[in-house]
The first five atom37 places (N, CA, C, CB, O) and aatype in JSON, in Angstrom:
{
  "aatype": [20, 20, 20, 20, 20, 20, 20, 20, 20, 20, 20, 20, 20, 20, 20, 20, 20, 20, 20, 20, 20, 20, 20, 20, 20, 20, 20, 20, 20, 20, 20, 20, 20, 20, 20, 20, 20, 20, 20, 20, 20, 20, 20, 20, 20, 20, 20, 20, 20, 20, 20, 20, 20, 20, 20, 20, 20, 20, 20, 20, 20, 20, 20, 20, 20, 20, 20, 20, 20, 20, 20, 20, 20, 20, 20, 20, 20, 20, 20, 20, 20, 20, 20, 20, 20, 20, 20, 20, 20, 20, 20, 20, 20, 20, 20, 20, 20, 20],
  "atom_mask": [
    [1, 1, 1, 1, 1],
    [1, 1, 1, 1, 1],
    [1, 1, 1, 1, 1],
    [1, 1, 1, 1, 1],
    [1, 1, 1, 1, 1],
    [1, 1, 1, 1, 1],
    [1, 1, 1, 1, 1],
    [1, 1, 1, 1, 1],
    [1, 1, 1, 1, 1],
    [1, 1, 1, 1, 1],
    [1, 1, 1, 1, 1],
    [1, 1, 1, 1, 1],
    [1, 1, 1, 1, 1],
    [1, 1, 1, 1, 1],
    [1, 1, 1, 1, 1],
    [1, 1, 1, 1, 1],
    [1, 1, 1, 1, 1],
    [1, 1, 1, 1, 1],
    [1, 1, 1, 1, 1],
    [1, 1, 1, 1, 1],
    [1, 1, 1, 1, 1],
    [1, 1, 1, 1, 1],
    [1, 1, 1, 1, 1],
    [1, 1, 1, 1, 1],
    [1, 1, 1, 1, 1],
    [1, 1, 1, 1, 1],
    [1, 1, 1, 1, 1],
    [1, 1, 1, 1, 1],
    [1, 1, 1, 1, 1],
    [1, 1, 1, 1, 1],
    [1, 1, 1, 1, 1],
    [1, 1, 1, 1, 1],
    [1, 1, 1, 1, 1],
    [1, 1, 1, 1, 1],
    [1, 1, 1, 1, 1],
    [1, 1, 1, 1, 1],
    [1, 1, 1, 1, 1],
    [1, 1, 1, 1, 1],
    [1, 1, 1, 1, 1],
    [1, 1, 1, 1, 1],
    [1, 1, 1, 1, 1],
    [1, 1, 1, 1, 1],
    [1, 1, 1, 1, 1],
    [1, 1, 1, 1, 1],
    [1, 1, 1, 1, 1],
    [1, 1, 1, 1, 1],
    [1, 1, 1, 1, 1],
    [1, 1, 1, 1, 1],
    [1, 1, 1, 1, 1],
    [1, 1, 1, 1, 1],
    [1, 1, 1, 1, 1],
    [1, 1, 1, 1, 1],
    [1, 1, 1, 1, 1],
    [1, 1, 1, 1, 1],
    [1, 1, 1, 1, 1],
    [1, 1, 1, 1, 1],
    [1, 1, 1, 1, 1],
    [1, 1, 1, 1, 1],
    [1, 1, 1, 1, 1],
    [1, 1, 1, 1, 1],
    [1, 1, 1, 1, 1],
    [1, 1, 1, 1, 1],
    [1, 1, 1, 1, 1],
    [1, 1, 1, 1, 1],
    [1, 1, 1, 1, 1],
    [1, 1, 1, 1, 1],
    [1, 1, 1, 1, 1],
    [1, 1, 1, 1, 1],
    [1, 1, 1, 1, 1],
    [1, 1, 1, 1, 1],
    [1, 1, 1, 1, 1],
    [1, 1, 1, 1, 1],
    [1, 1, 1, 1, 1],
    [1, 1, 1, 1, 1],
    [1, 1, 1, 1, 1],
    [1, 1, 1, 1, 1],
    [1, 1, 1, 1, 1],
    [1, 1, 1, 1, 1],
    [1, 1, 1, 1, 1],
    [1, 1, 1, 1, 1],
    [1, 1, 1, 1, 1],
    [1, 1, 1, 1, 1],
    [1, 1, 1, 1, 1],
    [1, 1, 1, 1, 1],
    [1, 1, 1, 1, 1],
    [1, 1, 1, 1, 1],
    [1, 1, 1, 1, 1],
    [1, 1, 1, 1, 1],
    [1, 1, 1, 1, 1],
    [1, 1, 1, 1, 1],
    [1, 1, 1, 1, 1],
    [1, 1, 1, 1, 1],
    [1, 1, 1, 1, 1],
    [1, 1, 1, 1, 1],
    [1, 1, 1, 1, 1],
    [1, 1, 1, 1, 1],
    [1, 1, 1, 1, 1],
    [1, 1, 1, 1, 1]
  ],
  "atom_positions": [
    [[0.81, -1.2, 0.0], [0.0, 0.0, 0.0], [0.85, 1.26, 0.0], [-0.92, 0.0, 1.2], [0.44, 2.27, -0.57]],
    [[1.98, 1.24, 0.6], [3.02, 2.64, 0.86], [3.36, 2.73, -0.49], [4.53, 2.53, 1.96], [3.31, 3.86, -0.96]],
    [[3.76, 1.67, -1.34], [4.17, 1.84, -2.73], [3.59, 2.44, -3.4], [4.29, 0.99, -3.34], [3.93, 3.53, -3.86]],
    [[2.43, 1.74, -3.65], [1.29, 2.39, -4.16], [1.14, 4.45, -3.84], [0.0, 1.38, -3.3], [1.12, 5.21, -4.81]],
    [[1.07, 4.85, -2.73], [0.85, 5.89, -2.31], [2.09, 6.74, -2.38], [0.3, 5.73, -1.17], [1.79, 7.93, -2.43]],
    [[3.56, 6.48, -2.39], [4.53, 6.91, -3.09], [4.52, 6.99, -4.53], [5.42, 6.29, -2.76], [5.2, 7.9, -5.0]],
    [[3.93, 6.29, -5.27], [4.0, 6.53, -6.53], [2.78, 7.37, -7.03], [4.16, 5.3, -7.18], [2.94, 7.94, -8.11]],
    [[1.62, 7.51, -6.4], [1.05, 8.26, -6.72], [1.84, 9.68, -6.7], [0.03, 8.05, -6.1], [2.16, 10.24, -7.74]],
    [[2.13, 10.26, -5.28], [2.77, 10.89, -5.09], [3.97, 11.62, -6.04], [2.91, 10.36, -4.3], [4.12, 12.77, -6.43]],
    [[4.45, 10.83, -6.14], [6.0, 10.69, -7.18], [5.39, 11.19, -8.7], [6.77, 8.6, -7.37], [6.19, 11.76, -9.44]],
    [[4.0, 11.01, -9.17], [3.55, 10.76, -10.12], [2.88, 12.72, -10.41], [2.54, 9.27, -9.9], [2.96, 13.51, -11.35]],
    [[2.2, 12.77, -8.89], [1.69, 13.92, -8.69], [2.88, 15.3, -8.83], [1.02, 13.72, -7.29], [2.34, 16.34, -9.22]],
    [[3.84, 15.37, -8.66], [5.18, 15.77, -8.29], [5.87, 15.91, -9.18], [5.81, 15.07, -7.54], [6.89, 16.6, -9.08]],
    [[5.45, 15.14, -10.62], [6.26, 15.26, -11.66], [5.33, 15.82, -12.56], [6.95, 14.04, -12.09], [5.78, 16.44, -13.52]],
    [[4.04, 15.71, -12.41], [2.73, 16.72, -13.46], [3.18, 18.05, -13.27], [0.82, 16.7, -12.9], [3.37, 18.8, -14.23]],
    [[3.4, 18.46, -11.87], [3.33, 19.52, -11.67], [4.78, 20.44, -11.74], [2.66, 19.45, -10.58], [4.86, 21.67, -11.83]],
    [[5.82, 19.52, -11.69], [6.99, 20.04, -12.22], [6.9, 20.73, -13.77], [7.96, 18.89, -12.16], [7.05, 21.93, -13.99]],
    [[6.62, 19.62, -14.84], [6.88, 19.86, -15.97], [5.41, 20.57, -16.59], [7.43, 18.55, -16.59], [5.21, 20.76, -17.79]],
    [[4.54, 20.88, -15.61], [3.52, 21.98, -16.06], [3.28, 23.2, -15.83], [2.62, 21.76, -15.87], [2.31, 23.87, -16.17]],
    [[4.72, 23.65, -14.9], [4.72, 24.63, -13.86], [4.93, 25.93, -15.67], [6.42, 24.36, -12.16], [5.37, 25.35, -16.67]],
    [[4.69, 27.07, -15.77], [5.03, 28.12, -16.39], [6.49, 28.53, -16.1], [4.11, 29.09, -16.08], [6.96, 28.46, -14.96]],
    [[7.14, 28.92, -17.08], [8.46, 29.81, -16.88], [8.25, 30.74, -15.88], [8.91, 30.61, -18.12], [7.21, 31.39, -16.01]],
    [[9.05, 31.03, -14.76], [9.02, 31.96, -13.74], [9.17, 33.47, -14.62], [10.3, 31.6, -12.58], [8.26, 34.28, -14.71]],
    [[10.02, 33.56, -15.0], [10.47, 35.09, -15.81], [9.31, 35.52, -16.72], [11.97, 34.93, -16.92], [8.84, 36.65, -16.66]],
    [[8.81, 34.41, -17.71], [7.79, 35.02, -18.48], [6.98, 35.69, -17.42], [6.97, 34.01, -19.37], [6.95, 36.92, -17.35]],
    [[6.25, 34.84, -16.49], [5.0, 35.52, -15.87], [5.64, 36.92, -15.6], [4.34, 34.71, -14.38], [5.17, 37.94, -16.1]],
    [[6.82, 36.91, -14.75], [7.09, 38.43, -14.04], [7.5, 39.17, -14.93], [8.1, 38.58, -12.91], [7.64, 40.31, -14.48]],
    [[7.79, 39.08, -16.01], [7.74, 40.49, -17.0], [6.67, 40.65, -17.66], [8.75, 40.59, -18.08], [6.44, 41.71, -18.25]],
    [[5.75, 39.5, -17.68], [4.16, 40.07, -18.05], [3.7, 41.04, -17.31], [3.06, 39.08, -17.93], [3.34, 42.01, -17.97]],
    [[3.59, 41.13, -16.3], [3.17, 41.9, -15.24], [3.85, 42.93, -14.2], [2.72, 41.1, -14.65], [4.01, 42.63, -13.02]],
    [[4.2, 44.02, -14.67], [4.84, 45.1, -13.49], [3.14, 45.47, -12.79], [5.95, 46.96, -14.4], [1.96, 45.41, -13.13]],
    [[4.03, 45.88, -11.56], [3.44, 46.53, -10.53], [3.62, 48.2, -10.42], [3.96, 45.85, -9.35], [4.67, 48.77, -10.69]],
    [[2.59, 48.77, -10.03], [2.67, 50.3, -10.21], [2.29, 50.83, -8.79], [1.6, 50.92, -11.42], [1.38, 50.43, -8.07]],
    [[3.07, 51.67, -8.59], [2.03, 52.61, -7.08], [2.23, 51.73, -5.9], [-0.09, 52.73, -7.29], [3.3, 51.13, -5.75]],
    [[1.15, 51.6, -4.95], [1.64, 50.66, -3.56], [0.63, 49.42, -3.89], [1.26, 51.53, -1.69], [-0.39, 49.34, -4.57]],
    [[1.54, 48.28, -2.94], [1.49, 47.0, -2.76], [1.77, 46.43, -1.34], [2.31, 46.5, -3.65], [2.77, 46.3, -0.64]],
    [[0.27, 46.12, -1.22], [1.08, 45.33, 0.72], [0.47, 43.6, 0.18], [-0.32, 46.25, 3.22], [-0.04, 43.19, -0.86]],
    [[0.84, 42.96, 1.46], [0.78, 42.02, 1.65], [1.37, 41.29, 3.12], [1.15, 41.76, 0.6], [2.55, 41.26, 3.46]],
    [[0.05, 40.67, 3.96], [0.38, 40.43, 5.73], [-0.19, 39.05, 5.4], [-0.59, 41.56, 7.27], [-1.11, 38.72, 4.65]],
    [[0.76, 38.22, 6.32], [0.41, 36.86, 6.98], [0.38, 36.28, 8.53], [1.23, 36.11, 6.41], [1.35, 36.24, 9.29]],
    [[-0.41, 36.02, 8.71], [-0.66, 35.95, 10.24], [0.65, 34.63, 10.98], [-2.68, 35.35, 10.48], [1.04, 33.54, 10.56]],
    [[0.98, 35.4, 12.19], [2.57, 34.25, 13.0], [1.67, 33.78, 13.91], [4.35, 35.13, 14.02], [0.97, 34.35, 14.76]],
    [[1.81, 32.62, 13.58], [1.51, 31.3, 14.82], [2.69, 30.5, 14.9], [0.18, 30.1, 14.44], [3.5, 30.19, 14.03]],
    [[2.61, 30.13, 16.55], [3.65, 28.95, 16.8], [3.57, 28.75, 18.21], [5.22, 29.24, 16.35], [3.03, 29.55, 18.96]],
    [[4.09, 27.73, 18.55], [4.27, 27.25, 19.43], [5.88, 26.69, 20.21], [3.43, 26.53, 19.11], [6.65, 26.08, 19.47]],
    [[6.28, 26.95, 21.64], [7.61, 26.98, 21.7], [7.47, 26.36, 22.89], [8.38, 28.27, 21.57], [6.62, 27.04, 23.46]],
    [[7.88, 25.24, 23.84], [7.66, 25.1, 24.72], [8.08, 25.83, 26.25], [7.8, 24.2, 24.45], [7.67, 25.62, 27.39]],
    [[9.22, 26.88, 25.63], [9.93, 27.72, 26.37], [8.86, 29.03, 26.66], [11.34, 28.06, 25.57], [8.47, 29.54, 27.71]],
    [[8.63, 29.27, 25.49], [7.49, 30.6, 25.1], [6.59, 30.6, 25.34], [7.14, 31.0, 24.04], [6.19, 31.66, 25.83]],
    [[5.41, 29.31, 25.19], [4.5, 29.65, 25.15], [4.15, 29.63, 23.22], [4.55, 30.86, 26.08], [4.92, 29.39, 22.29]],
    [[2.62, 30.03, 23.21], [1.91, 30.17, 22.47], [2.49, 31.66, 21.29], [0.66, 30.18, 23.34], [2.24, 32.71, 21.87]],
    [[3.02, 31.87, 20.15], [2.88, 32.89, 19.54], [1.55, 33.33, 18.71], [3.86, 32.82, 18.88], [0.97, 32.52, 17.99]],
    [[1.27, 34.23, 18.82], [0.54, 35.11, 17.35], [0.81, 36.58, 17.35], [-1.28, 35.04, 17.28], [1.25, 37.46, 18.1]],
    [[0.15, 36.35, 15.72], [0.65, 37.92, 15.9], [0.35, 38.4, 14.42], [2.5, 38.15, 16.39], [-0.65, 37.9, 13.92]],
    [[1.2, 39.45, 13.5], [0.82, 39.76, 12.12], [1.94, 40.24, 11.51], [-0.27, 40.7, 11.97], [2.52, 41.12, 12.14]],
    [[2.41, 39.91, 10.47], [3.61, 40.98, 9.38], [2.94, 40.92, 8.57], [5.19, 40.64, 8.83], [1.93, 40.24, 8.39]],
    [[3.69, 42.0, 7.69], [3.47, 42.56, 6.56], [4.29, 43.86, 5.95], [2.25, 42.79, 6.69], [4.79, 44.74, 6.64]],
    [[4.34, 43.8, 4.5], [5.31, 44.47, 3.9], [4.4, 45.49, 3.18], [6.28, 43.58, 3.01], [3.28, 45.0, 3.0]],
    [[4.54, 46.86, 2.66], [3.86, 47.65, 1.96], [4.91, 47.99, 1.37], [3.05, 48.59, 2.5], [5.92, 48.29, 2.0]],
    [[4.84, 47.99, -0.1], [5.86, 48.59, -1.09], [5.31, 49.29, -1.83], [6.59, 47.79, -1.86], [4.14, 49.07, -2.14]],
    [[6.1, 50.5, -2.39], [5.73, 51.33, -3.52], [6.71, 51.41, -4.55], [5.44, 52.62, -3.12], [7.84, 51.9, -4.52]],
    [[5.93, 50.72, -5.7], [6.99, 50.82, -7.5], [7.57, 52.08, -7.81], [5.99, 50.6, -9.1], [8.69, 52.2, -8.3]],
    [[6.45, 53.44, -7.39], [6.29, 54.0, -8.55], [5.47, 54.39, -9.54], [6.71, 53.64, -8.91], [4.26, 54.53, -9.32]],
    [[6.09, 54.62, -10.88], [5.25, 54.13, -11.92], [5.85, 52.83, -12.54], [5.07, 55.21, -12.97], [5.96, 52.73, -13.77]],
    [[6.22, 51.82, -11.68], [6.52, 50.67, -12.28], [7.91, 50.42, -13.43], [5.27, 50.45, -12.88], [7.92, 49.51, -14.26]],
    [[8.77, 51.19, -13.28], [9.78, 51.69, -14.32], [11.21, 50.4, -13.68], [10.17, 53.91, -14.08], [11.95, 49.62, -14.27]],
    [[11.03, 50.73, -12.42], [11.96, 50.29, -12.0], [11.74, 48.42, -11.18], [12.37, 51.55, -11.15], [12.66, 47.79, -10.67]],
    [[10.39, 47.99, -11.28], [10.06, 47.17, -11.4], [10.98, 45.69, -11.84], [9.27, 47.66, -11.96], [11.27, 45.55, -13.02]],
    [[11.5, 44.42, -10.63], [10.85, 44.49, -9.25], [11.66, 45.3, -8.43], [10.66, 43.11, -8.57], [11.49, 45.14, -7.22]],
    [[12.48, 46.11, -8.77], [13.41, 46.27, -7.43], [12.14, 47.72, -6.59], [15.66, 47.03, -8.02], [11.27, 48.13, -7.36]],
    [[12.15, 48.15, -5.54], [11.1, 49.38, -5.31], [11.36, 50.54, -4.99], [10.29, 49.22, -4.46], [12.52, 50.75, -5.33]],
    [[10.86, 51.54, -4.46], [11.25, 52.83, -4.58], [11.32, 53.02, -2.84], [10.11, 53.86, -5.59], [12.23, 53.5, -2.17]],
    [[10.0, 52.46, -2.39], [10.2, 52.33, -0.57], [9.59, 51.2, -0.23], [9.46, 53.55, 0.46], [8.62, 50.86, -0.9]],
    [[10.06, 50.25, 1.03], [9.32, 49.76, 1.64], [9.12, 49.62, 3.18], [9.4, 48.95, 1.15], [9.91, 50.27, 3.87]],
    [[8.18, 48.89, 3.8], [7.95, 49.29, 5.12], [7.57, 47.9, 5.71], [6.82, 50.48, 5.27], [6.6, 47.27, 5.3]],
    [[8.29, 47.51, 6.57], [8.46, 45.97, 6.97], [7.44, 46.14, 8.39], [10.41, 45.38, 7.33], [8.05, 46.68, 9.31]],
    [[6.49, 45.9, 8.61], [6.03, 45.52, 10.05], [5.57, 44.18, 10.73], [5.06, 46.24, 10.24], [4.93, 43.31, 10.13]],
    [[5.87, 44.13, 11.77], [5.73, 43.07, 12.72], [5.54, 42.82, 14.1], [6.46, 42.59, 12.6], [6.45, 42.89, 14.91]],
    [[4.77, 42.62, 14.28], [3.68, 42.58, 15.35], [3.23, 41.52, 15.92], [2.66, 43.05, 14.99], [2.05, 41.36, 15.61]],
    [[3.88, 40.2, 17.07], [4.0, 39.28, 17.83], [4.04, 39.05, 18.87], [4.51, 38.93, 17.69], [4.67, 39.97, 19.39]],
    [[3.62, 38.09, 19.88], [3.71, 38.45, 21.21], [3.44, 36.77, 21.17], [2.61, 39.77, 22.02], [3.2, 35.98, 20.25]],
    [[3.61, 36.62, 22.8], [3.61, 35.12, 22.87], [2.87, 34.96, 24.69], [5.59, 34.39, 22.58], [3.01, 35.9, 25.47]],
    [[2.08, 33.57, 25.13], [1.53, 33.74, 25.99], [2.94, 33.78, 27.7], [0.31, 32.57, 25.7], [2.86, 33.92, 28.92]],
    [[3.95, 33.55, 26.72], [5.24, 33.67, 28.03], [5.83, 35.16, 28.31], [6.78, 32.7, 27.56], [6.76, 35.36, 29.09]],
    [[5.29, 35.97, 27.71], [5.03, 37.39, 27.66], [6.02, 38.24, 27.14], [4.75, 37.85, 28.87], [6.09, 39.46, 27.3]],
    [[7.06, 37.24, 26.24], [7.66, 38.15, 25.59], [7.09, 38.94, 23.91], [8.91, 37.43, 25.56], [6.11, 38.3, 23.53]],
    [[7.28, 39.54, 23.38], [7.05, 39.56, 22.02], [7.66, 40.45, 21.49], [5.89, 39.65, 21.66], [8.35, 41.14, 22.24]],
    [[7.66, 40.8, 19.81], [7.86, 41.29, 18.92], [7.25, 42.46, 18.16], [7.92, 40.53, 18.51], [6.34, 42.24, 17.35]],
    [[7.76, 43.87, 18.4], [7.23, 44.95, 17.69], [7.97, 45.63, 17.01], [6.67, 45.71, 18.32], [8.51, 46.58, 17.59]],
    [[8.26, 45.43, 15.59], [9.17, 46.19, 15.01], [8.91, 46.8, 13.62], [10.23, 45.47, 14.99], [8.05, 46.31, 12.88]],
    [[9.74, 47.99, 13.19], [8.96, 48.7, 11.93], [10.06, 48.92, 11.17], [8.07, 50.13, 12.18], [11.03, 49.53, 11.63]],
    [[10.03, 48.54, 10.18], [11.1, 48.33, 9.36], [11.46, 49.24, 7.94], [10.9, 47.02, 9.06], [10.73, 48.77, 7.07]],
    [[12.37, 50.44, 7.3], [11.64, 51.43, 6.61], [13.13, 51.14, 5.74], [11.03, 53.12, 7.42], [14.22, 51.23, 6.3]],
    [[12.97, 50.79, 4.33], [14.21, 50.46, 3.32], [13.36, 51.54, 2.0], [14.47, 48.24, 2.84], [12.25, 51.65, 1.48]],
    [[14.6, 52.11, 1.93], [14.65, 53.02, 0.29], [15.7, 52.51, -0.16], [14.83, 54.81, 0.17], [16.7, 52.12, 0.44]],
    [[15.32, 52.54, -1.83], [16.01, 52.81, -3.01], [16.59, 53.77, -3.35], [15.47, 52.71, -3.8], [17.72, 53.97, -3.82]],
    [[15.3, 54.7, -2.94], [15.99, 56.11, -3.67], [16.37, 57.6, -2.8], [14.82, 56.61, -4.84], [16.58, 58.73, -3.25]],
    [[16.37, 56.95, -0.99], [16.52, 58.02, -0.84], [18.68, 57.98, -0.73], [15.37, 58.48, 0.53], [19.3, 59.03, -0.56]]
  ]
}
């Protein structure tokens, strides 16, 4: 039965290799213009710590997309805490152009 379910596997793994799109085509199809965020929520667990949650997220601005992917500003935040009462608050601010 493991055979069986490895080779499915193995089988699944190789469709999706050789059907995947060129990485580069997609990203020069598409620049980005003006601002862009994007947050994912932190969970975890530590037995030292305790329980984490919490939130990051990045907000970037292109531009007018000229200089596309590299960006013009971005702004890193992060926002964590854990039930052993330490946590994480930090704001993070990277230019290109200043």
């Amino acid at each position: 039965m493991k055979r069986y379910i490895f080779f499915i596997l193995y089988l699944f793994n190789t469709v999706l290799l050789f059907s995947q799109q060129d990485v580069d085509t997609v990203i020069t199809k598409k620049t980005k213009k003006g601002w862009s965020f994007g947050a994912i929520p932190v969970i975890g667990y530590d037995s030292d710590i305790g329980f984490q949650y919490g939130v990051l997220g990045n907000i970037y601005h292109y531009g007018d997309g000229t200089i596309y992917p590299d960006f013009k500003h971005s702004i890193y935040l992060e926002f964590s805490h854990t039930t052993g009462g330490s946590g994480i608050n930090m704001i993070n601010y990277d230019s290109g152009v200043l």
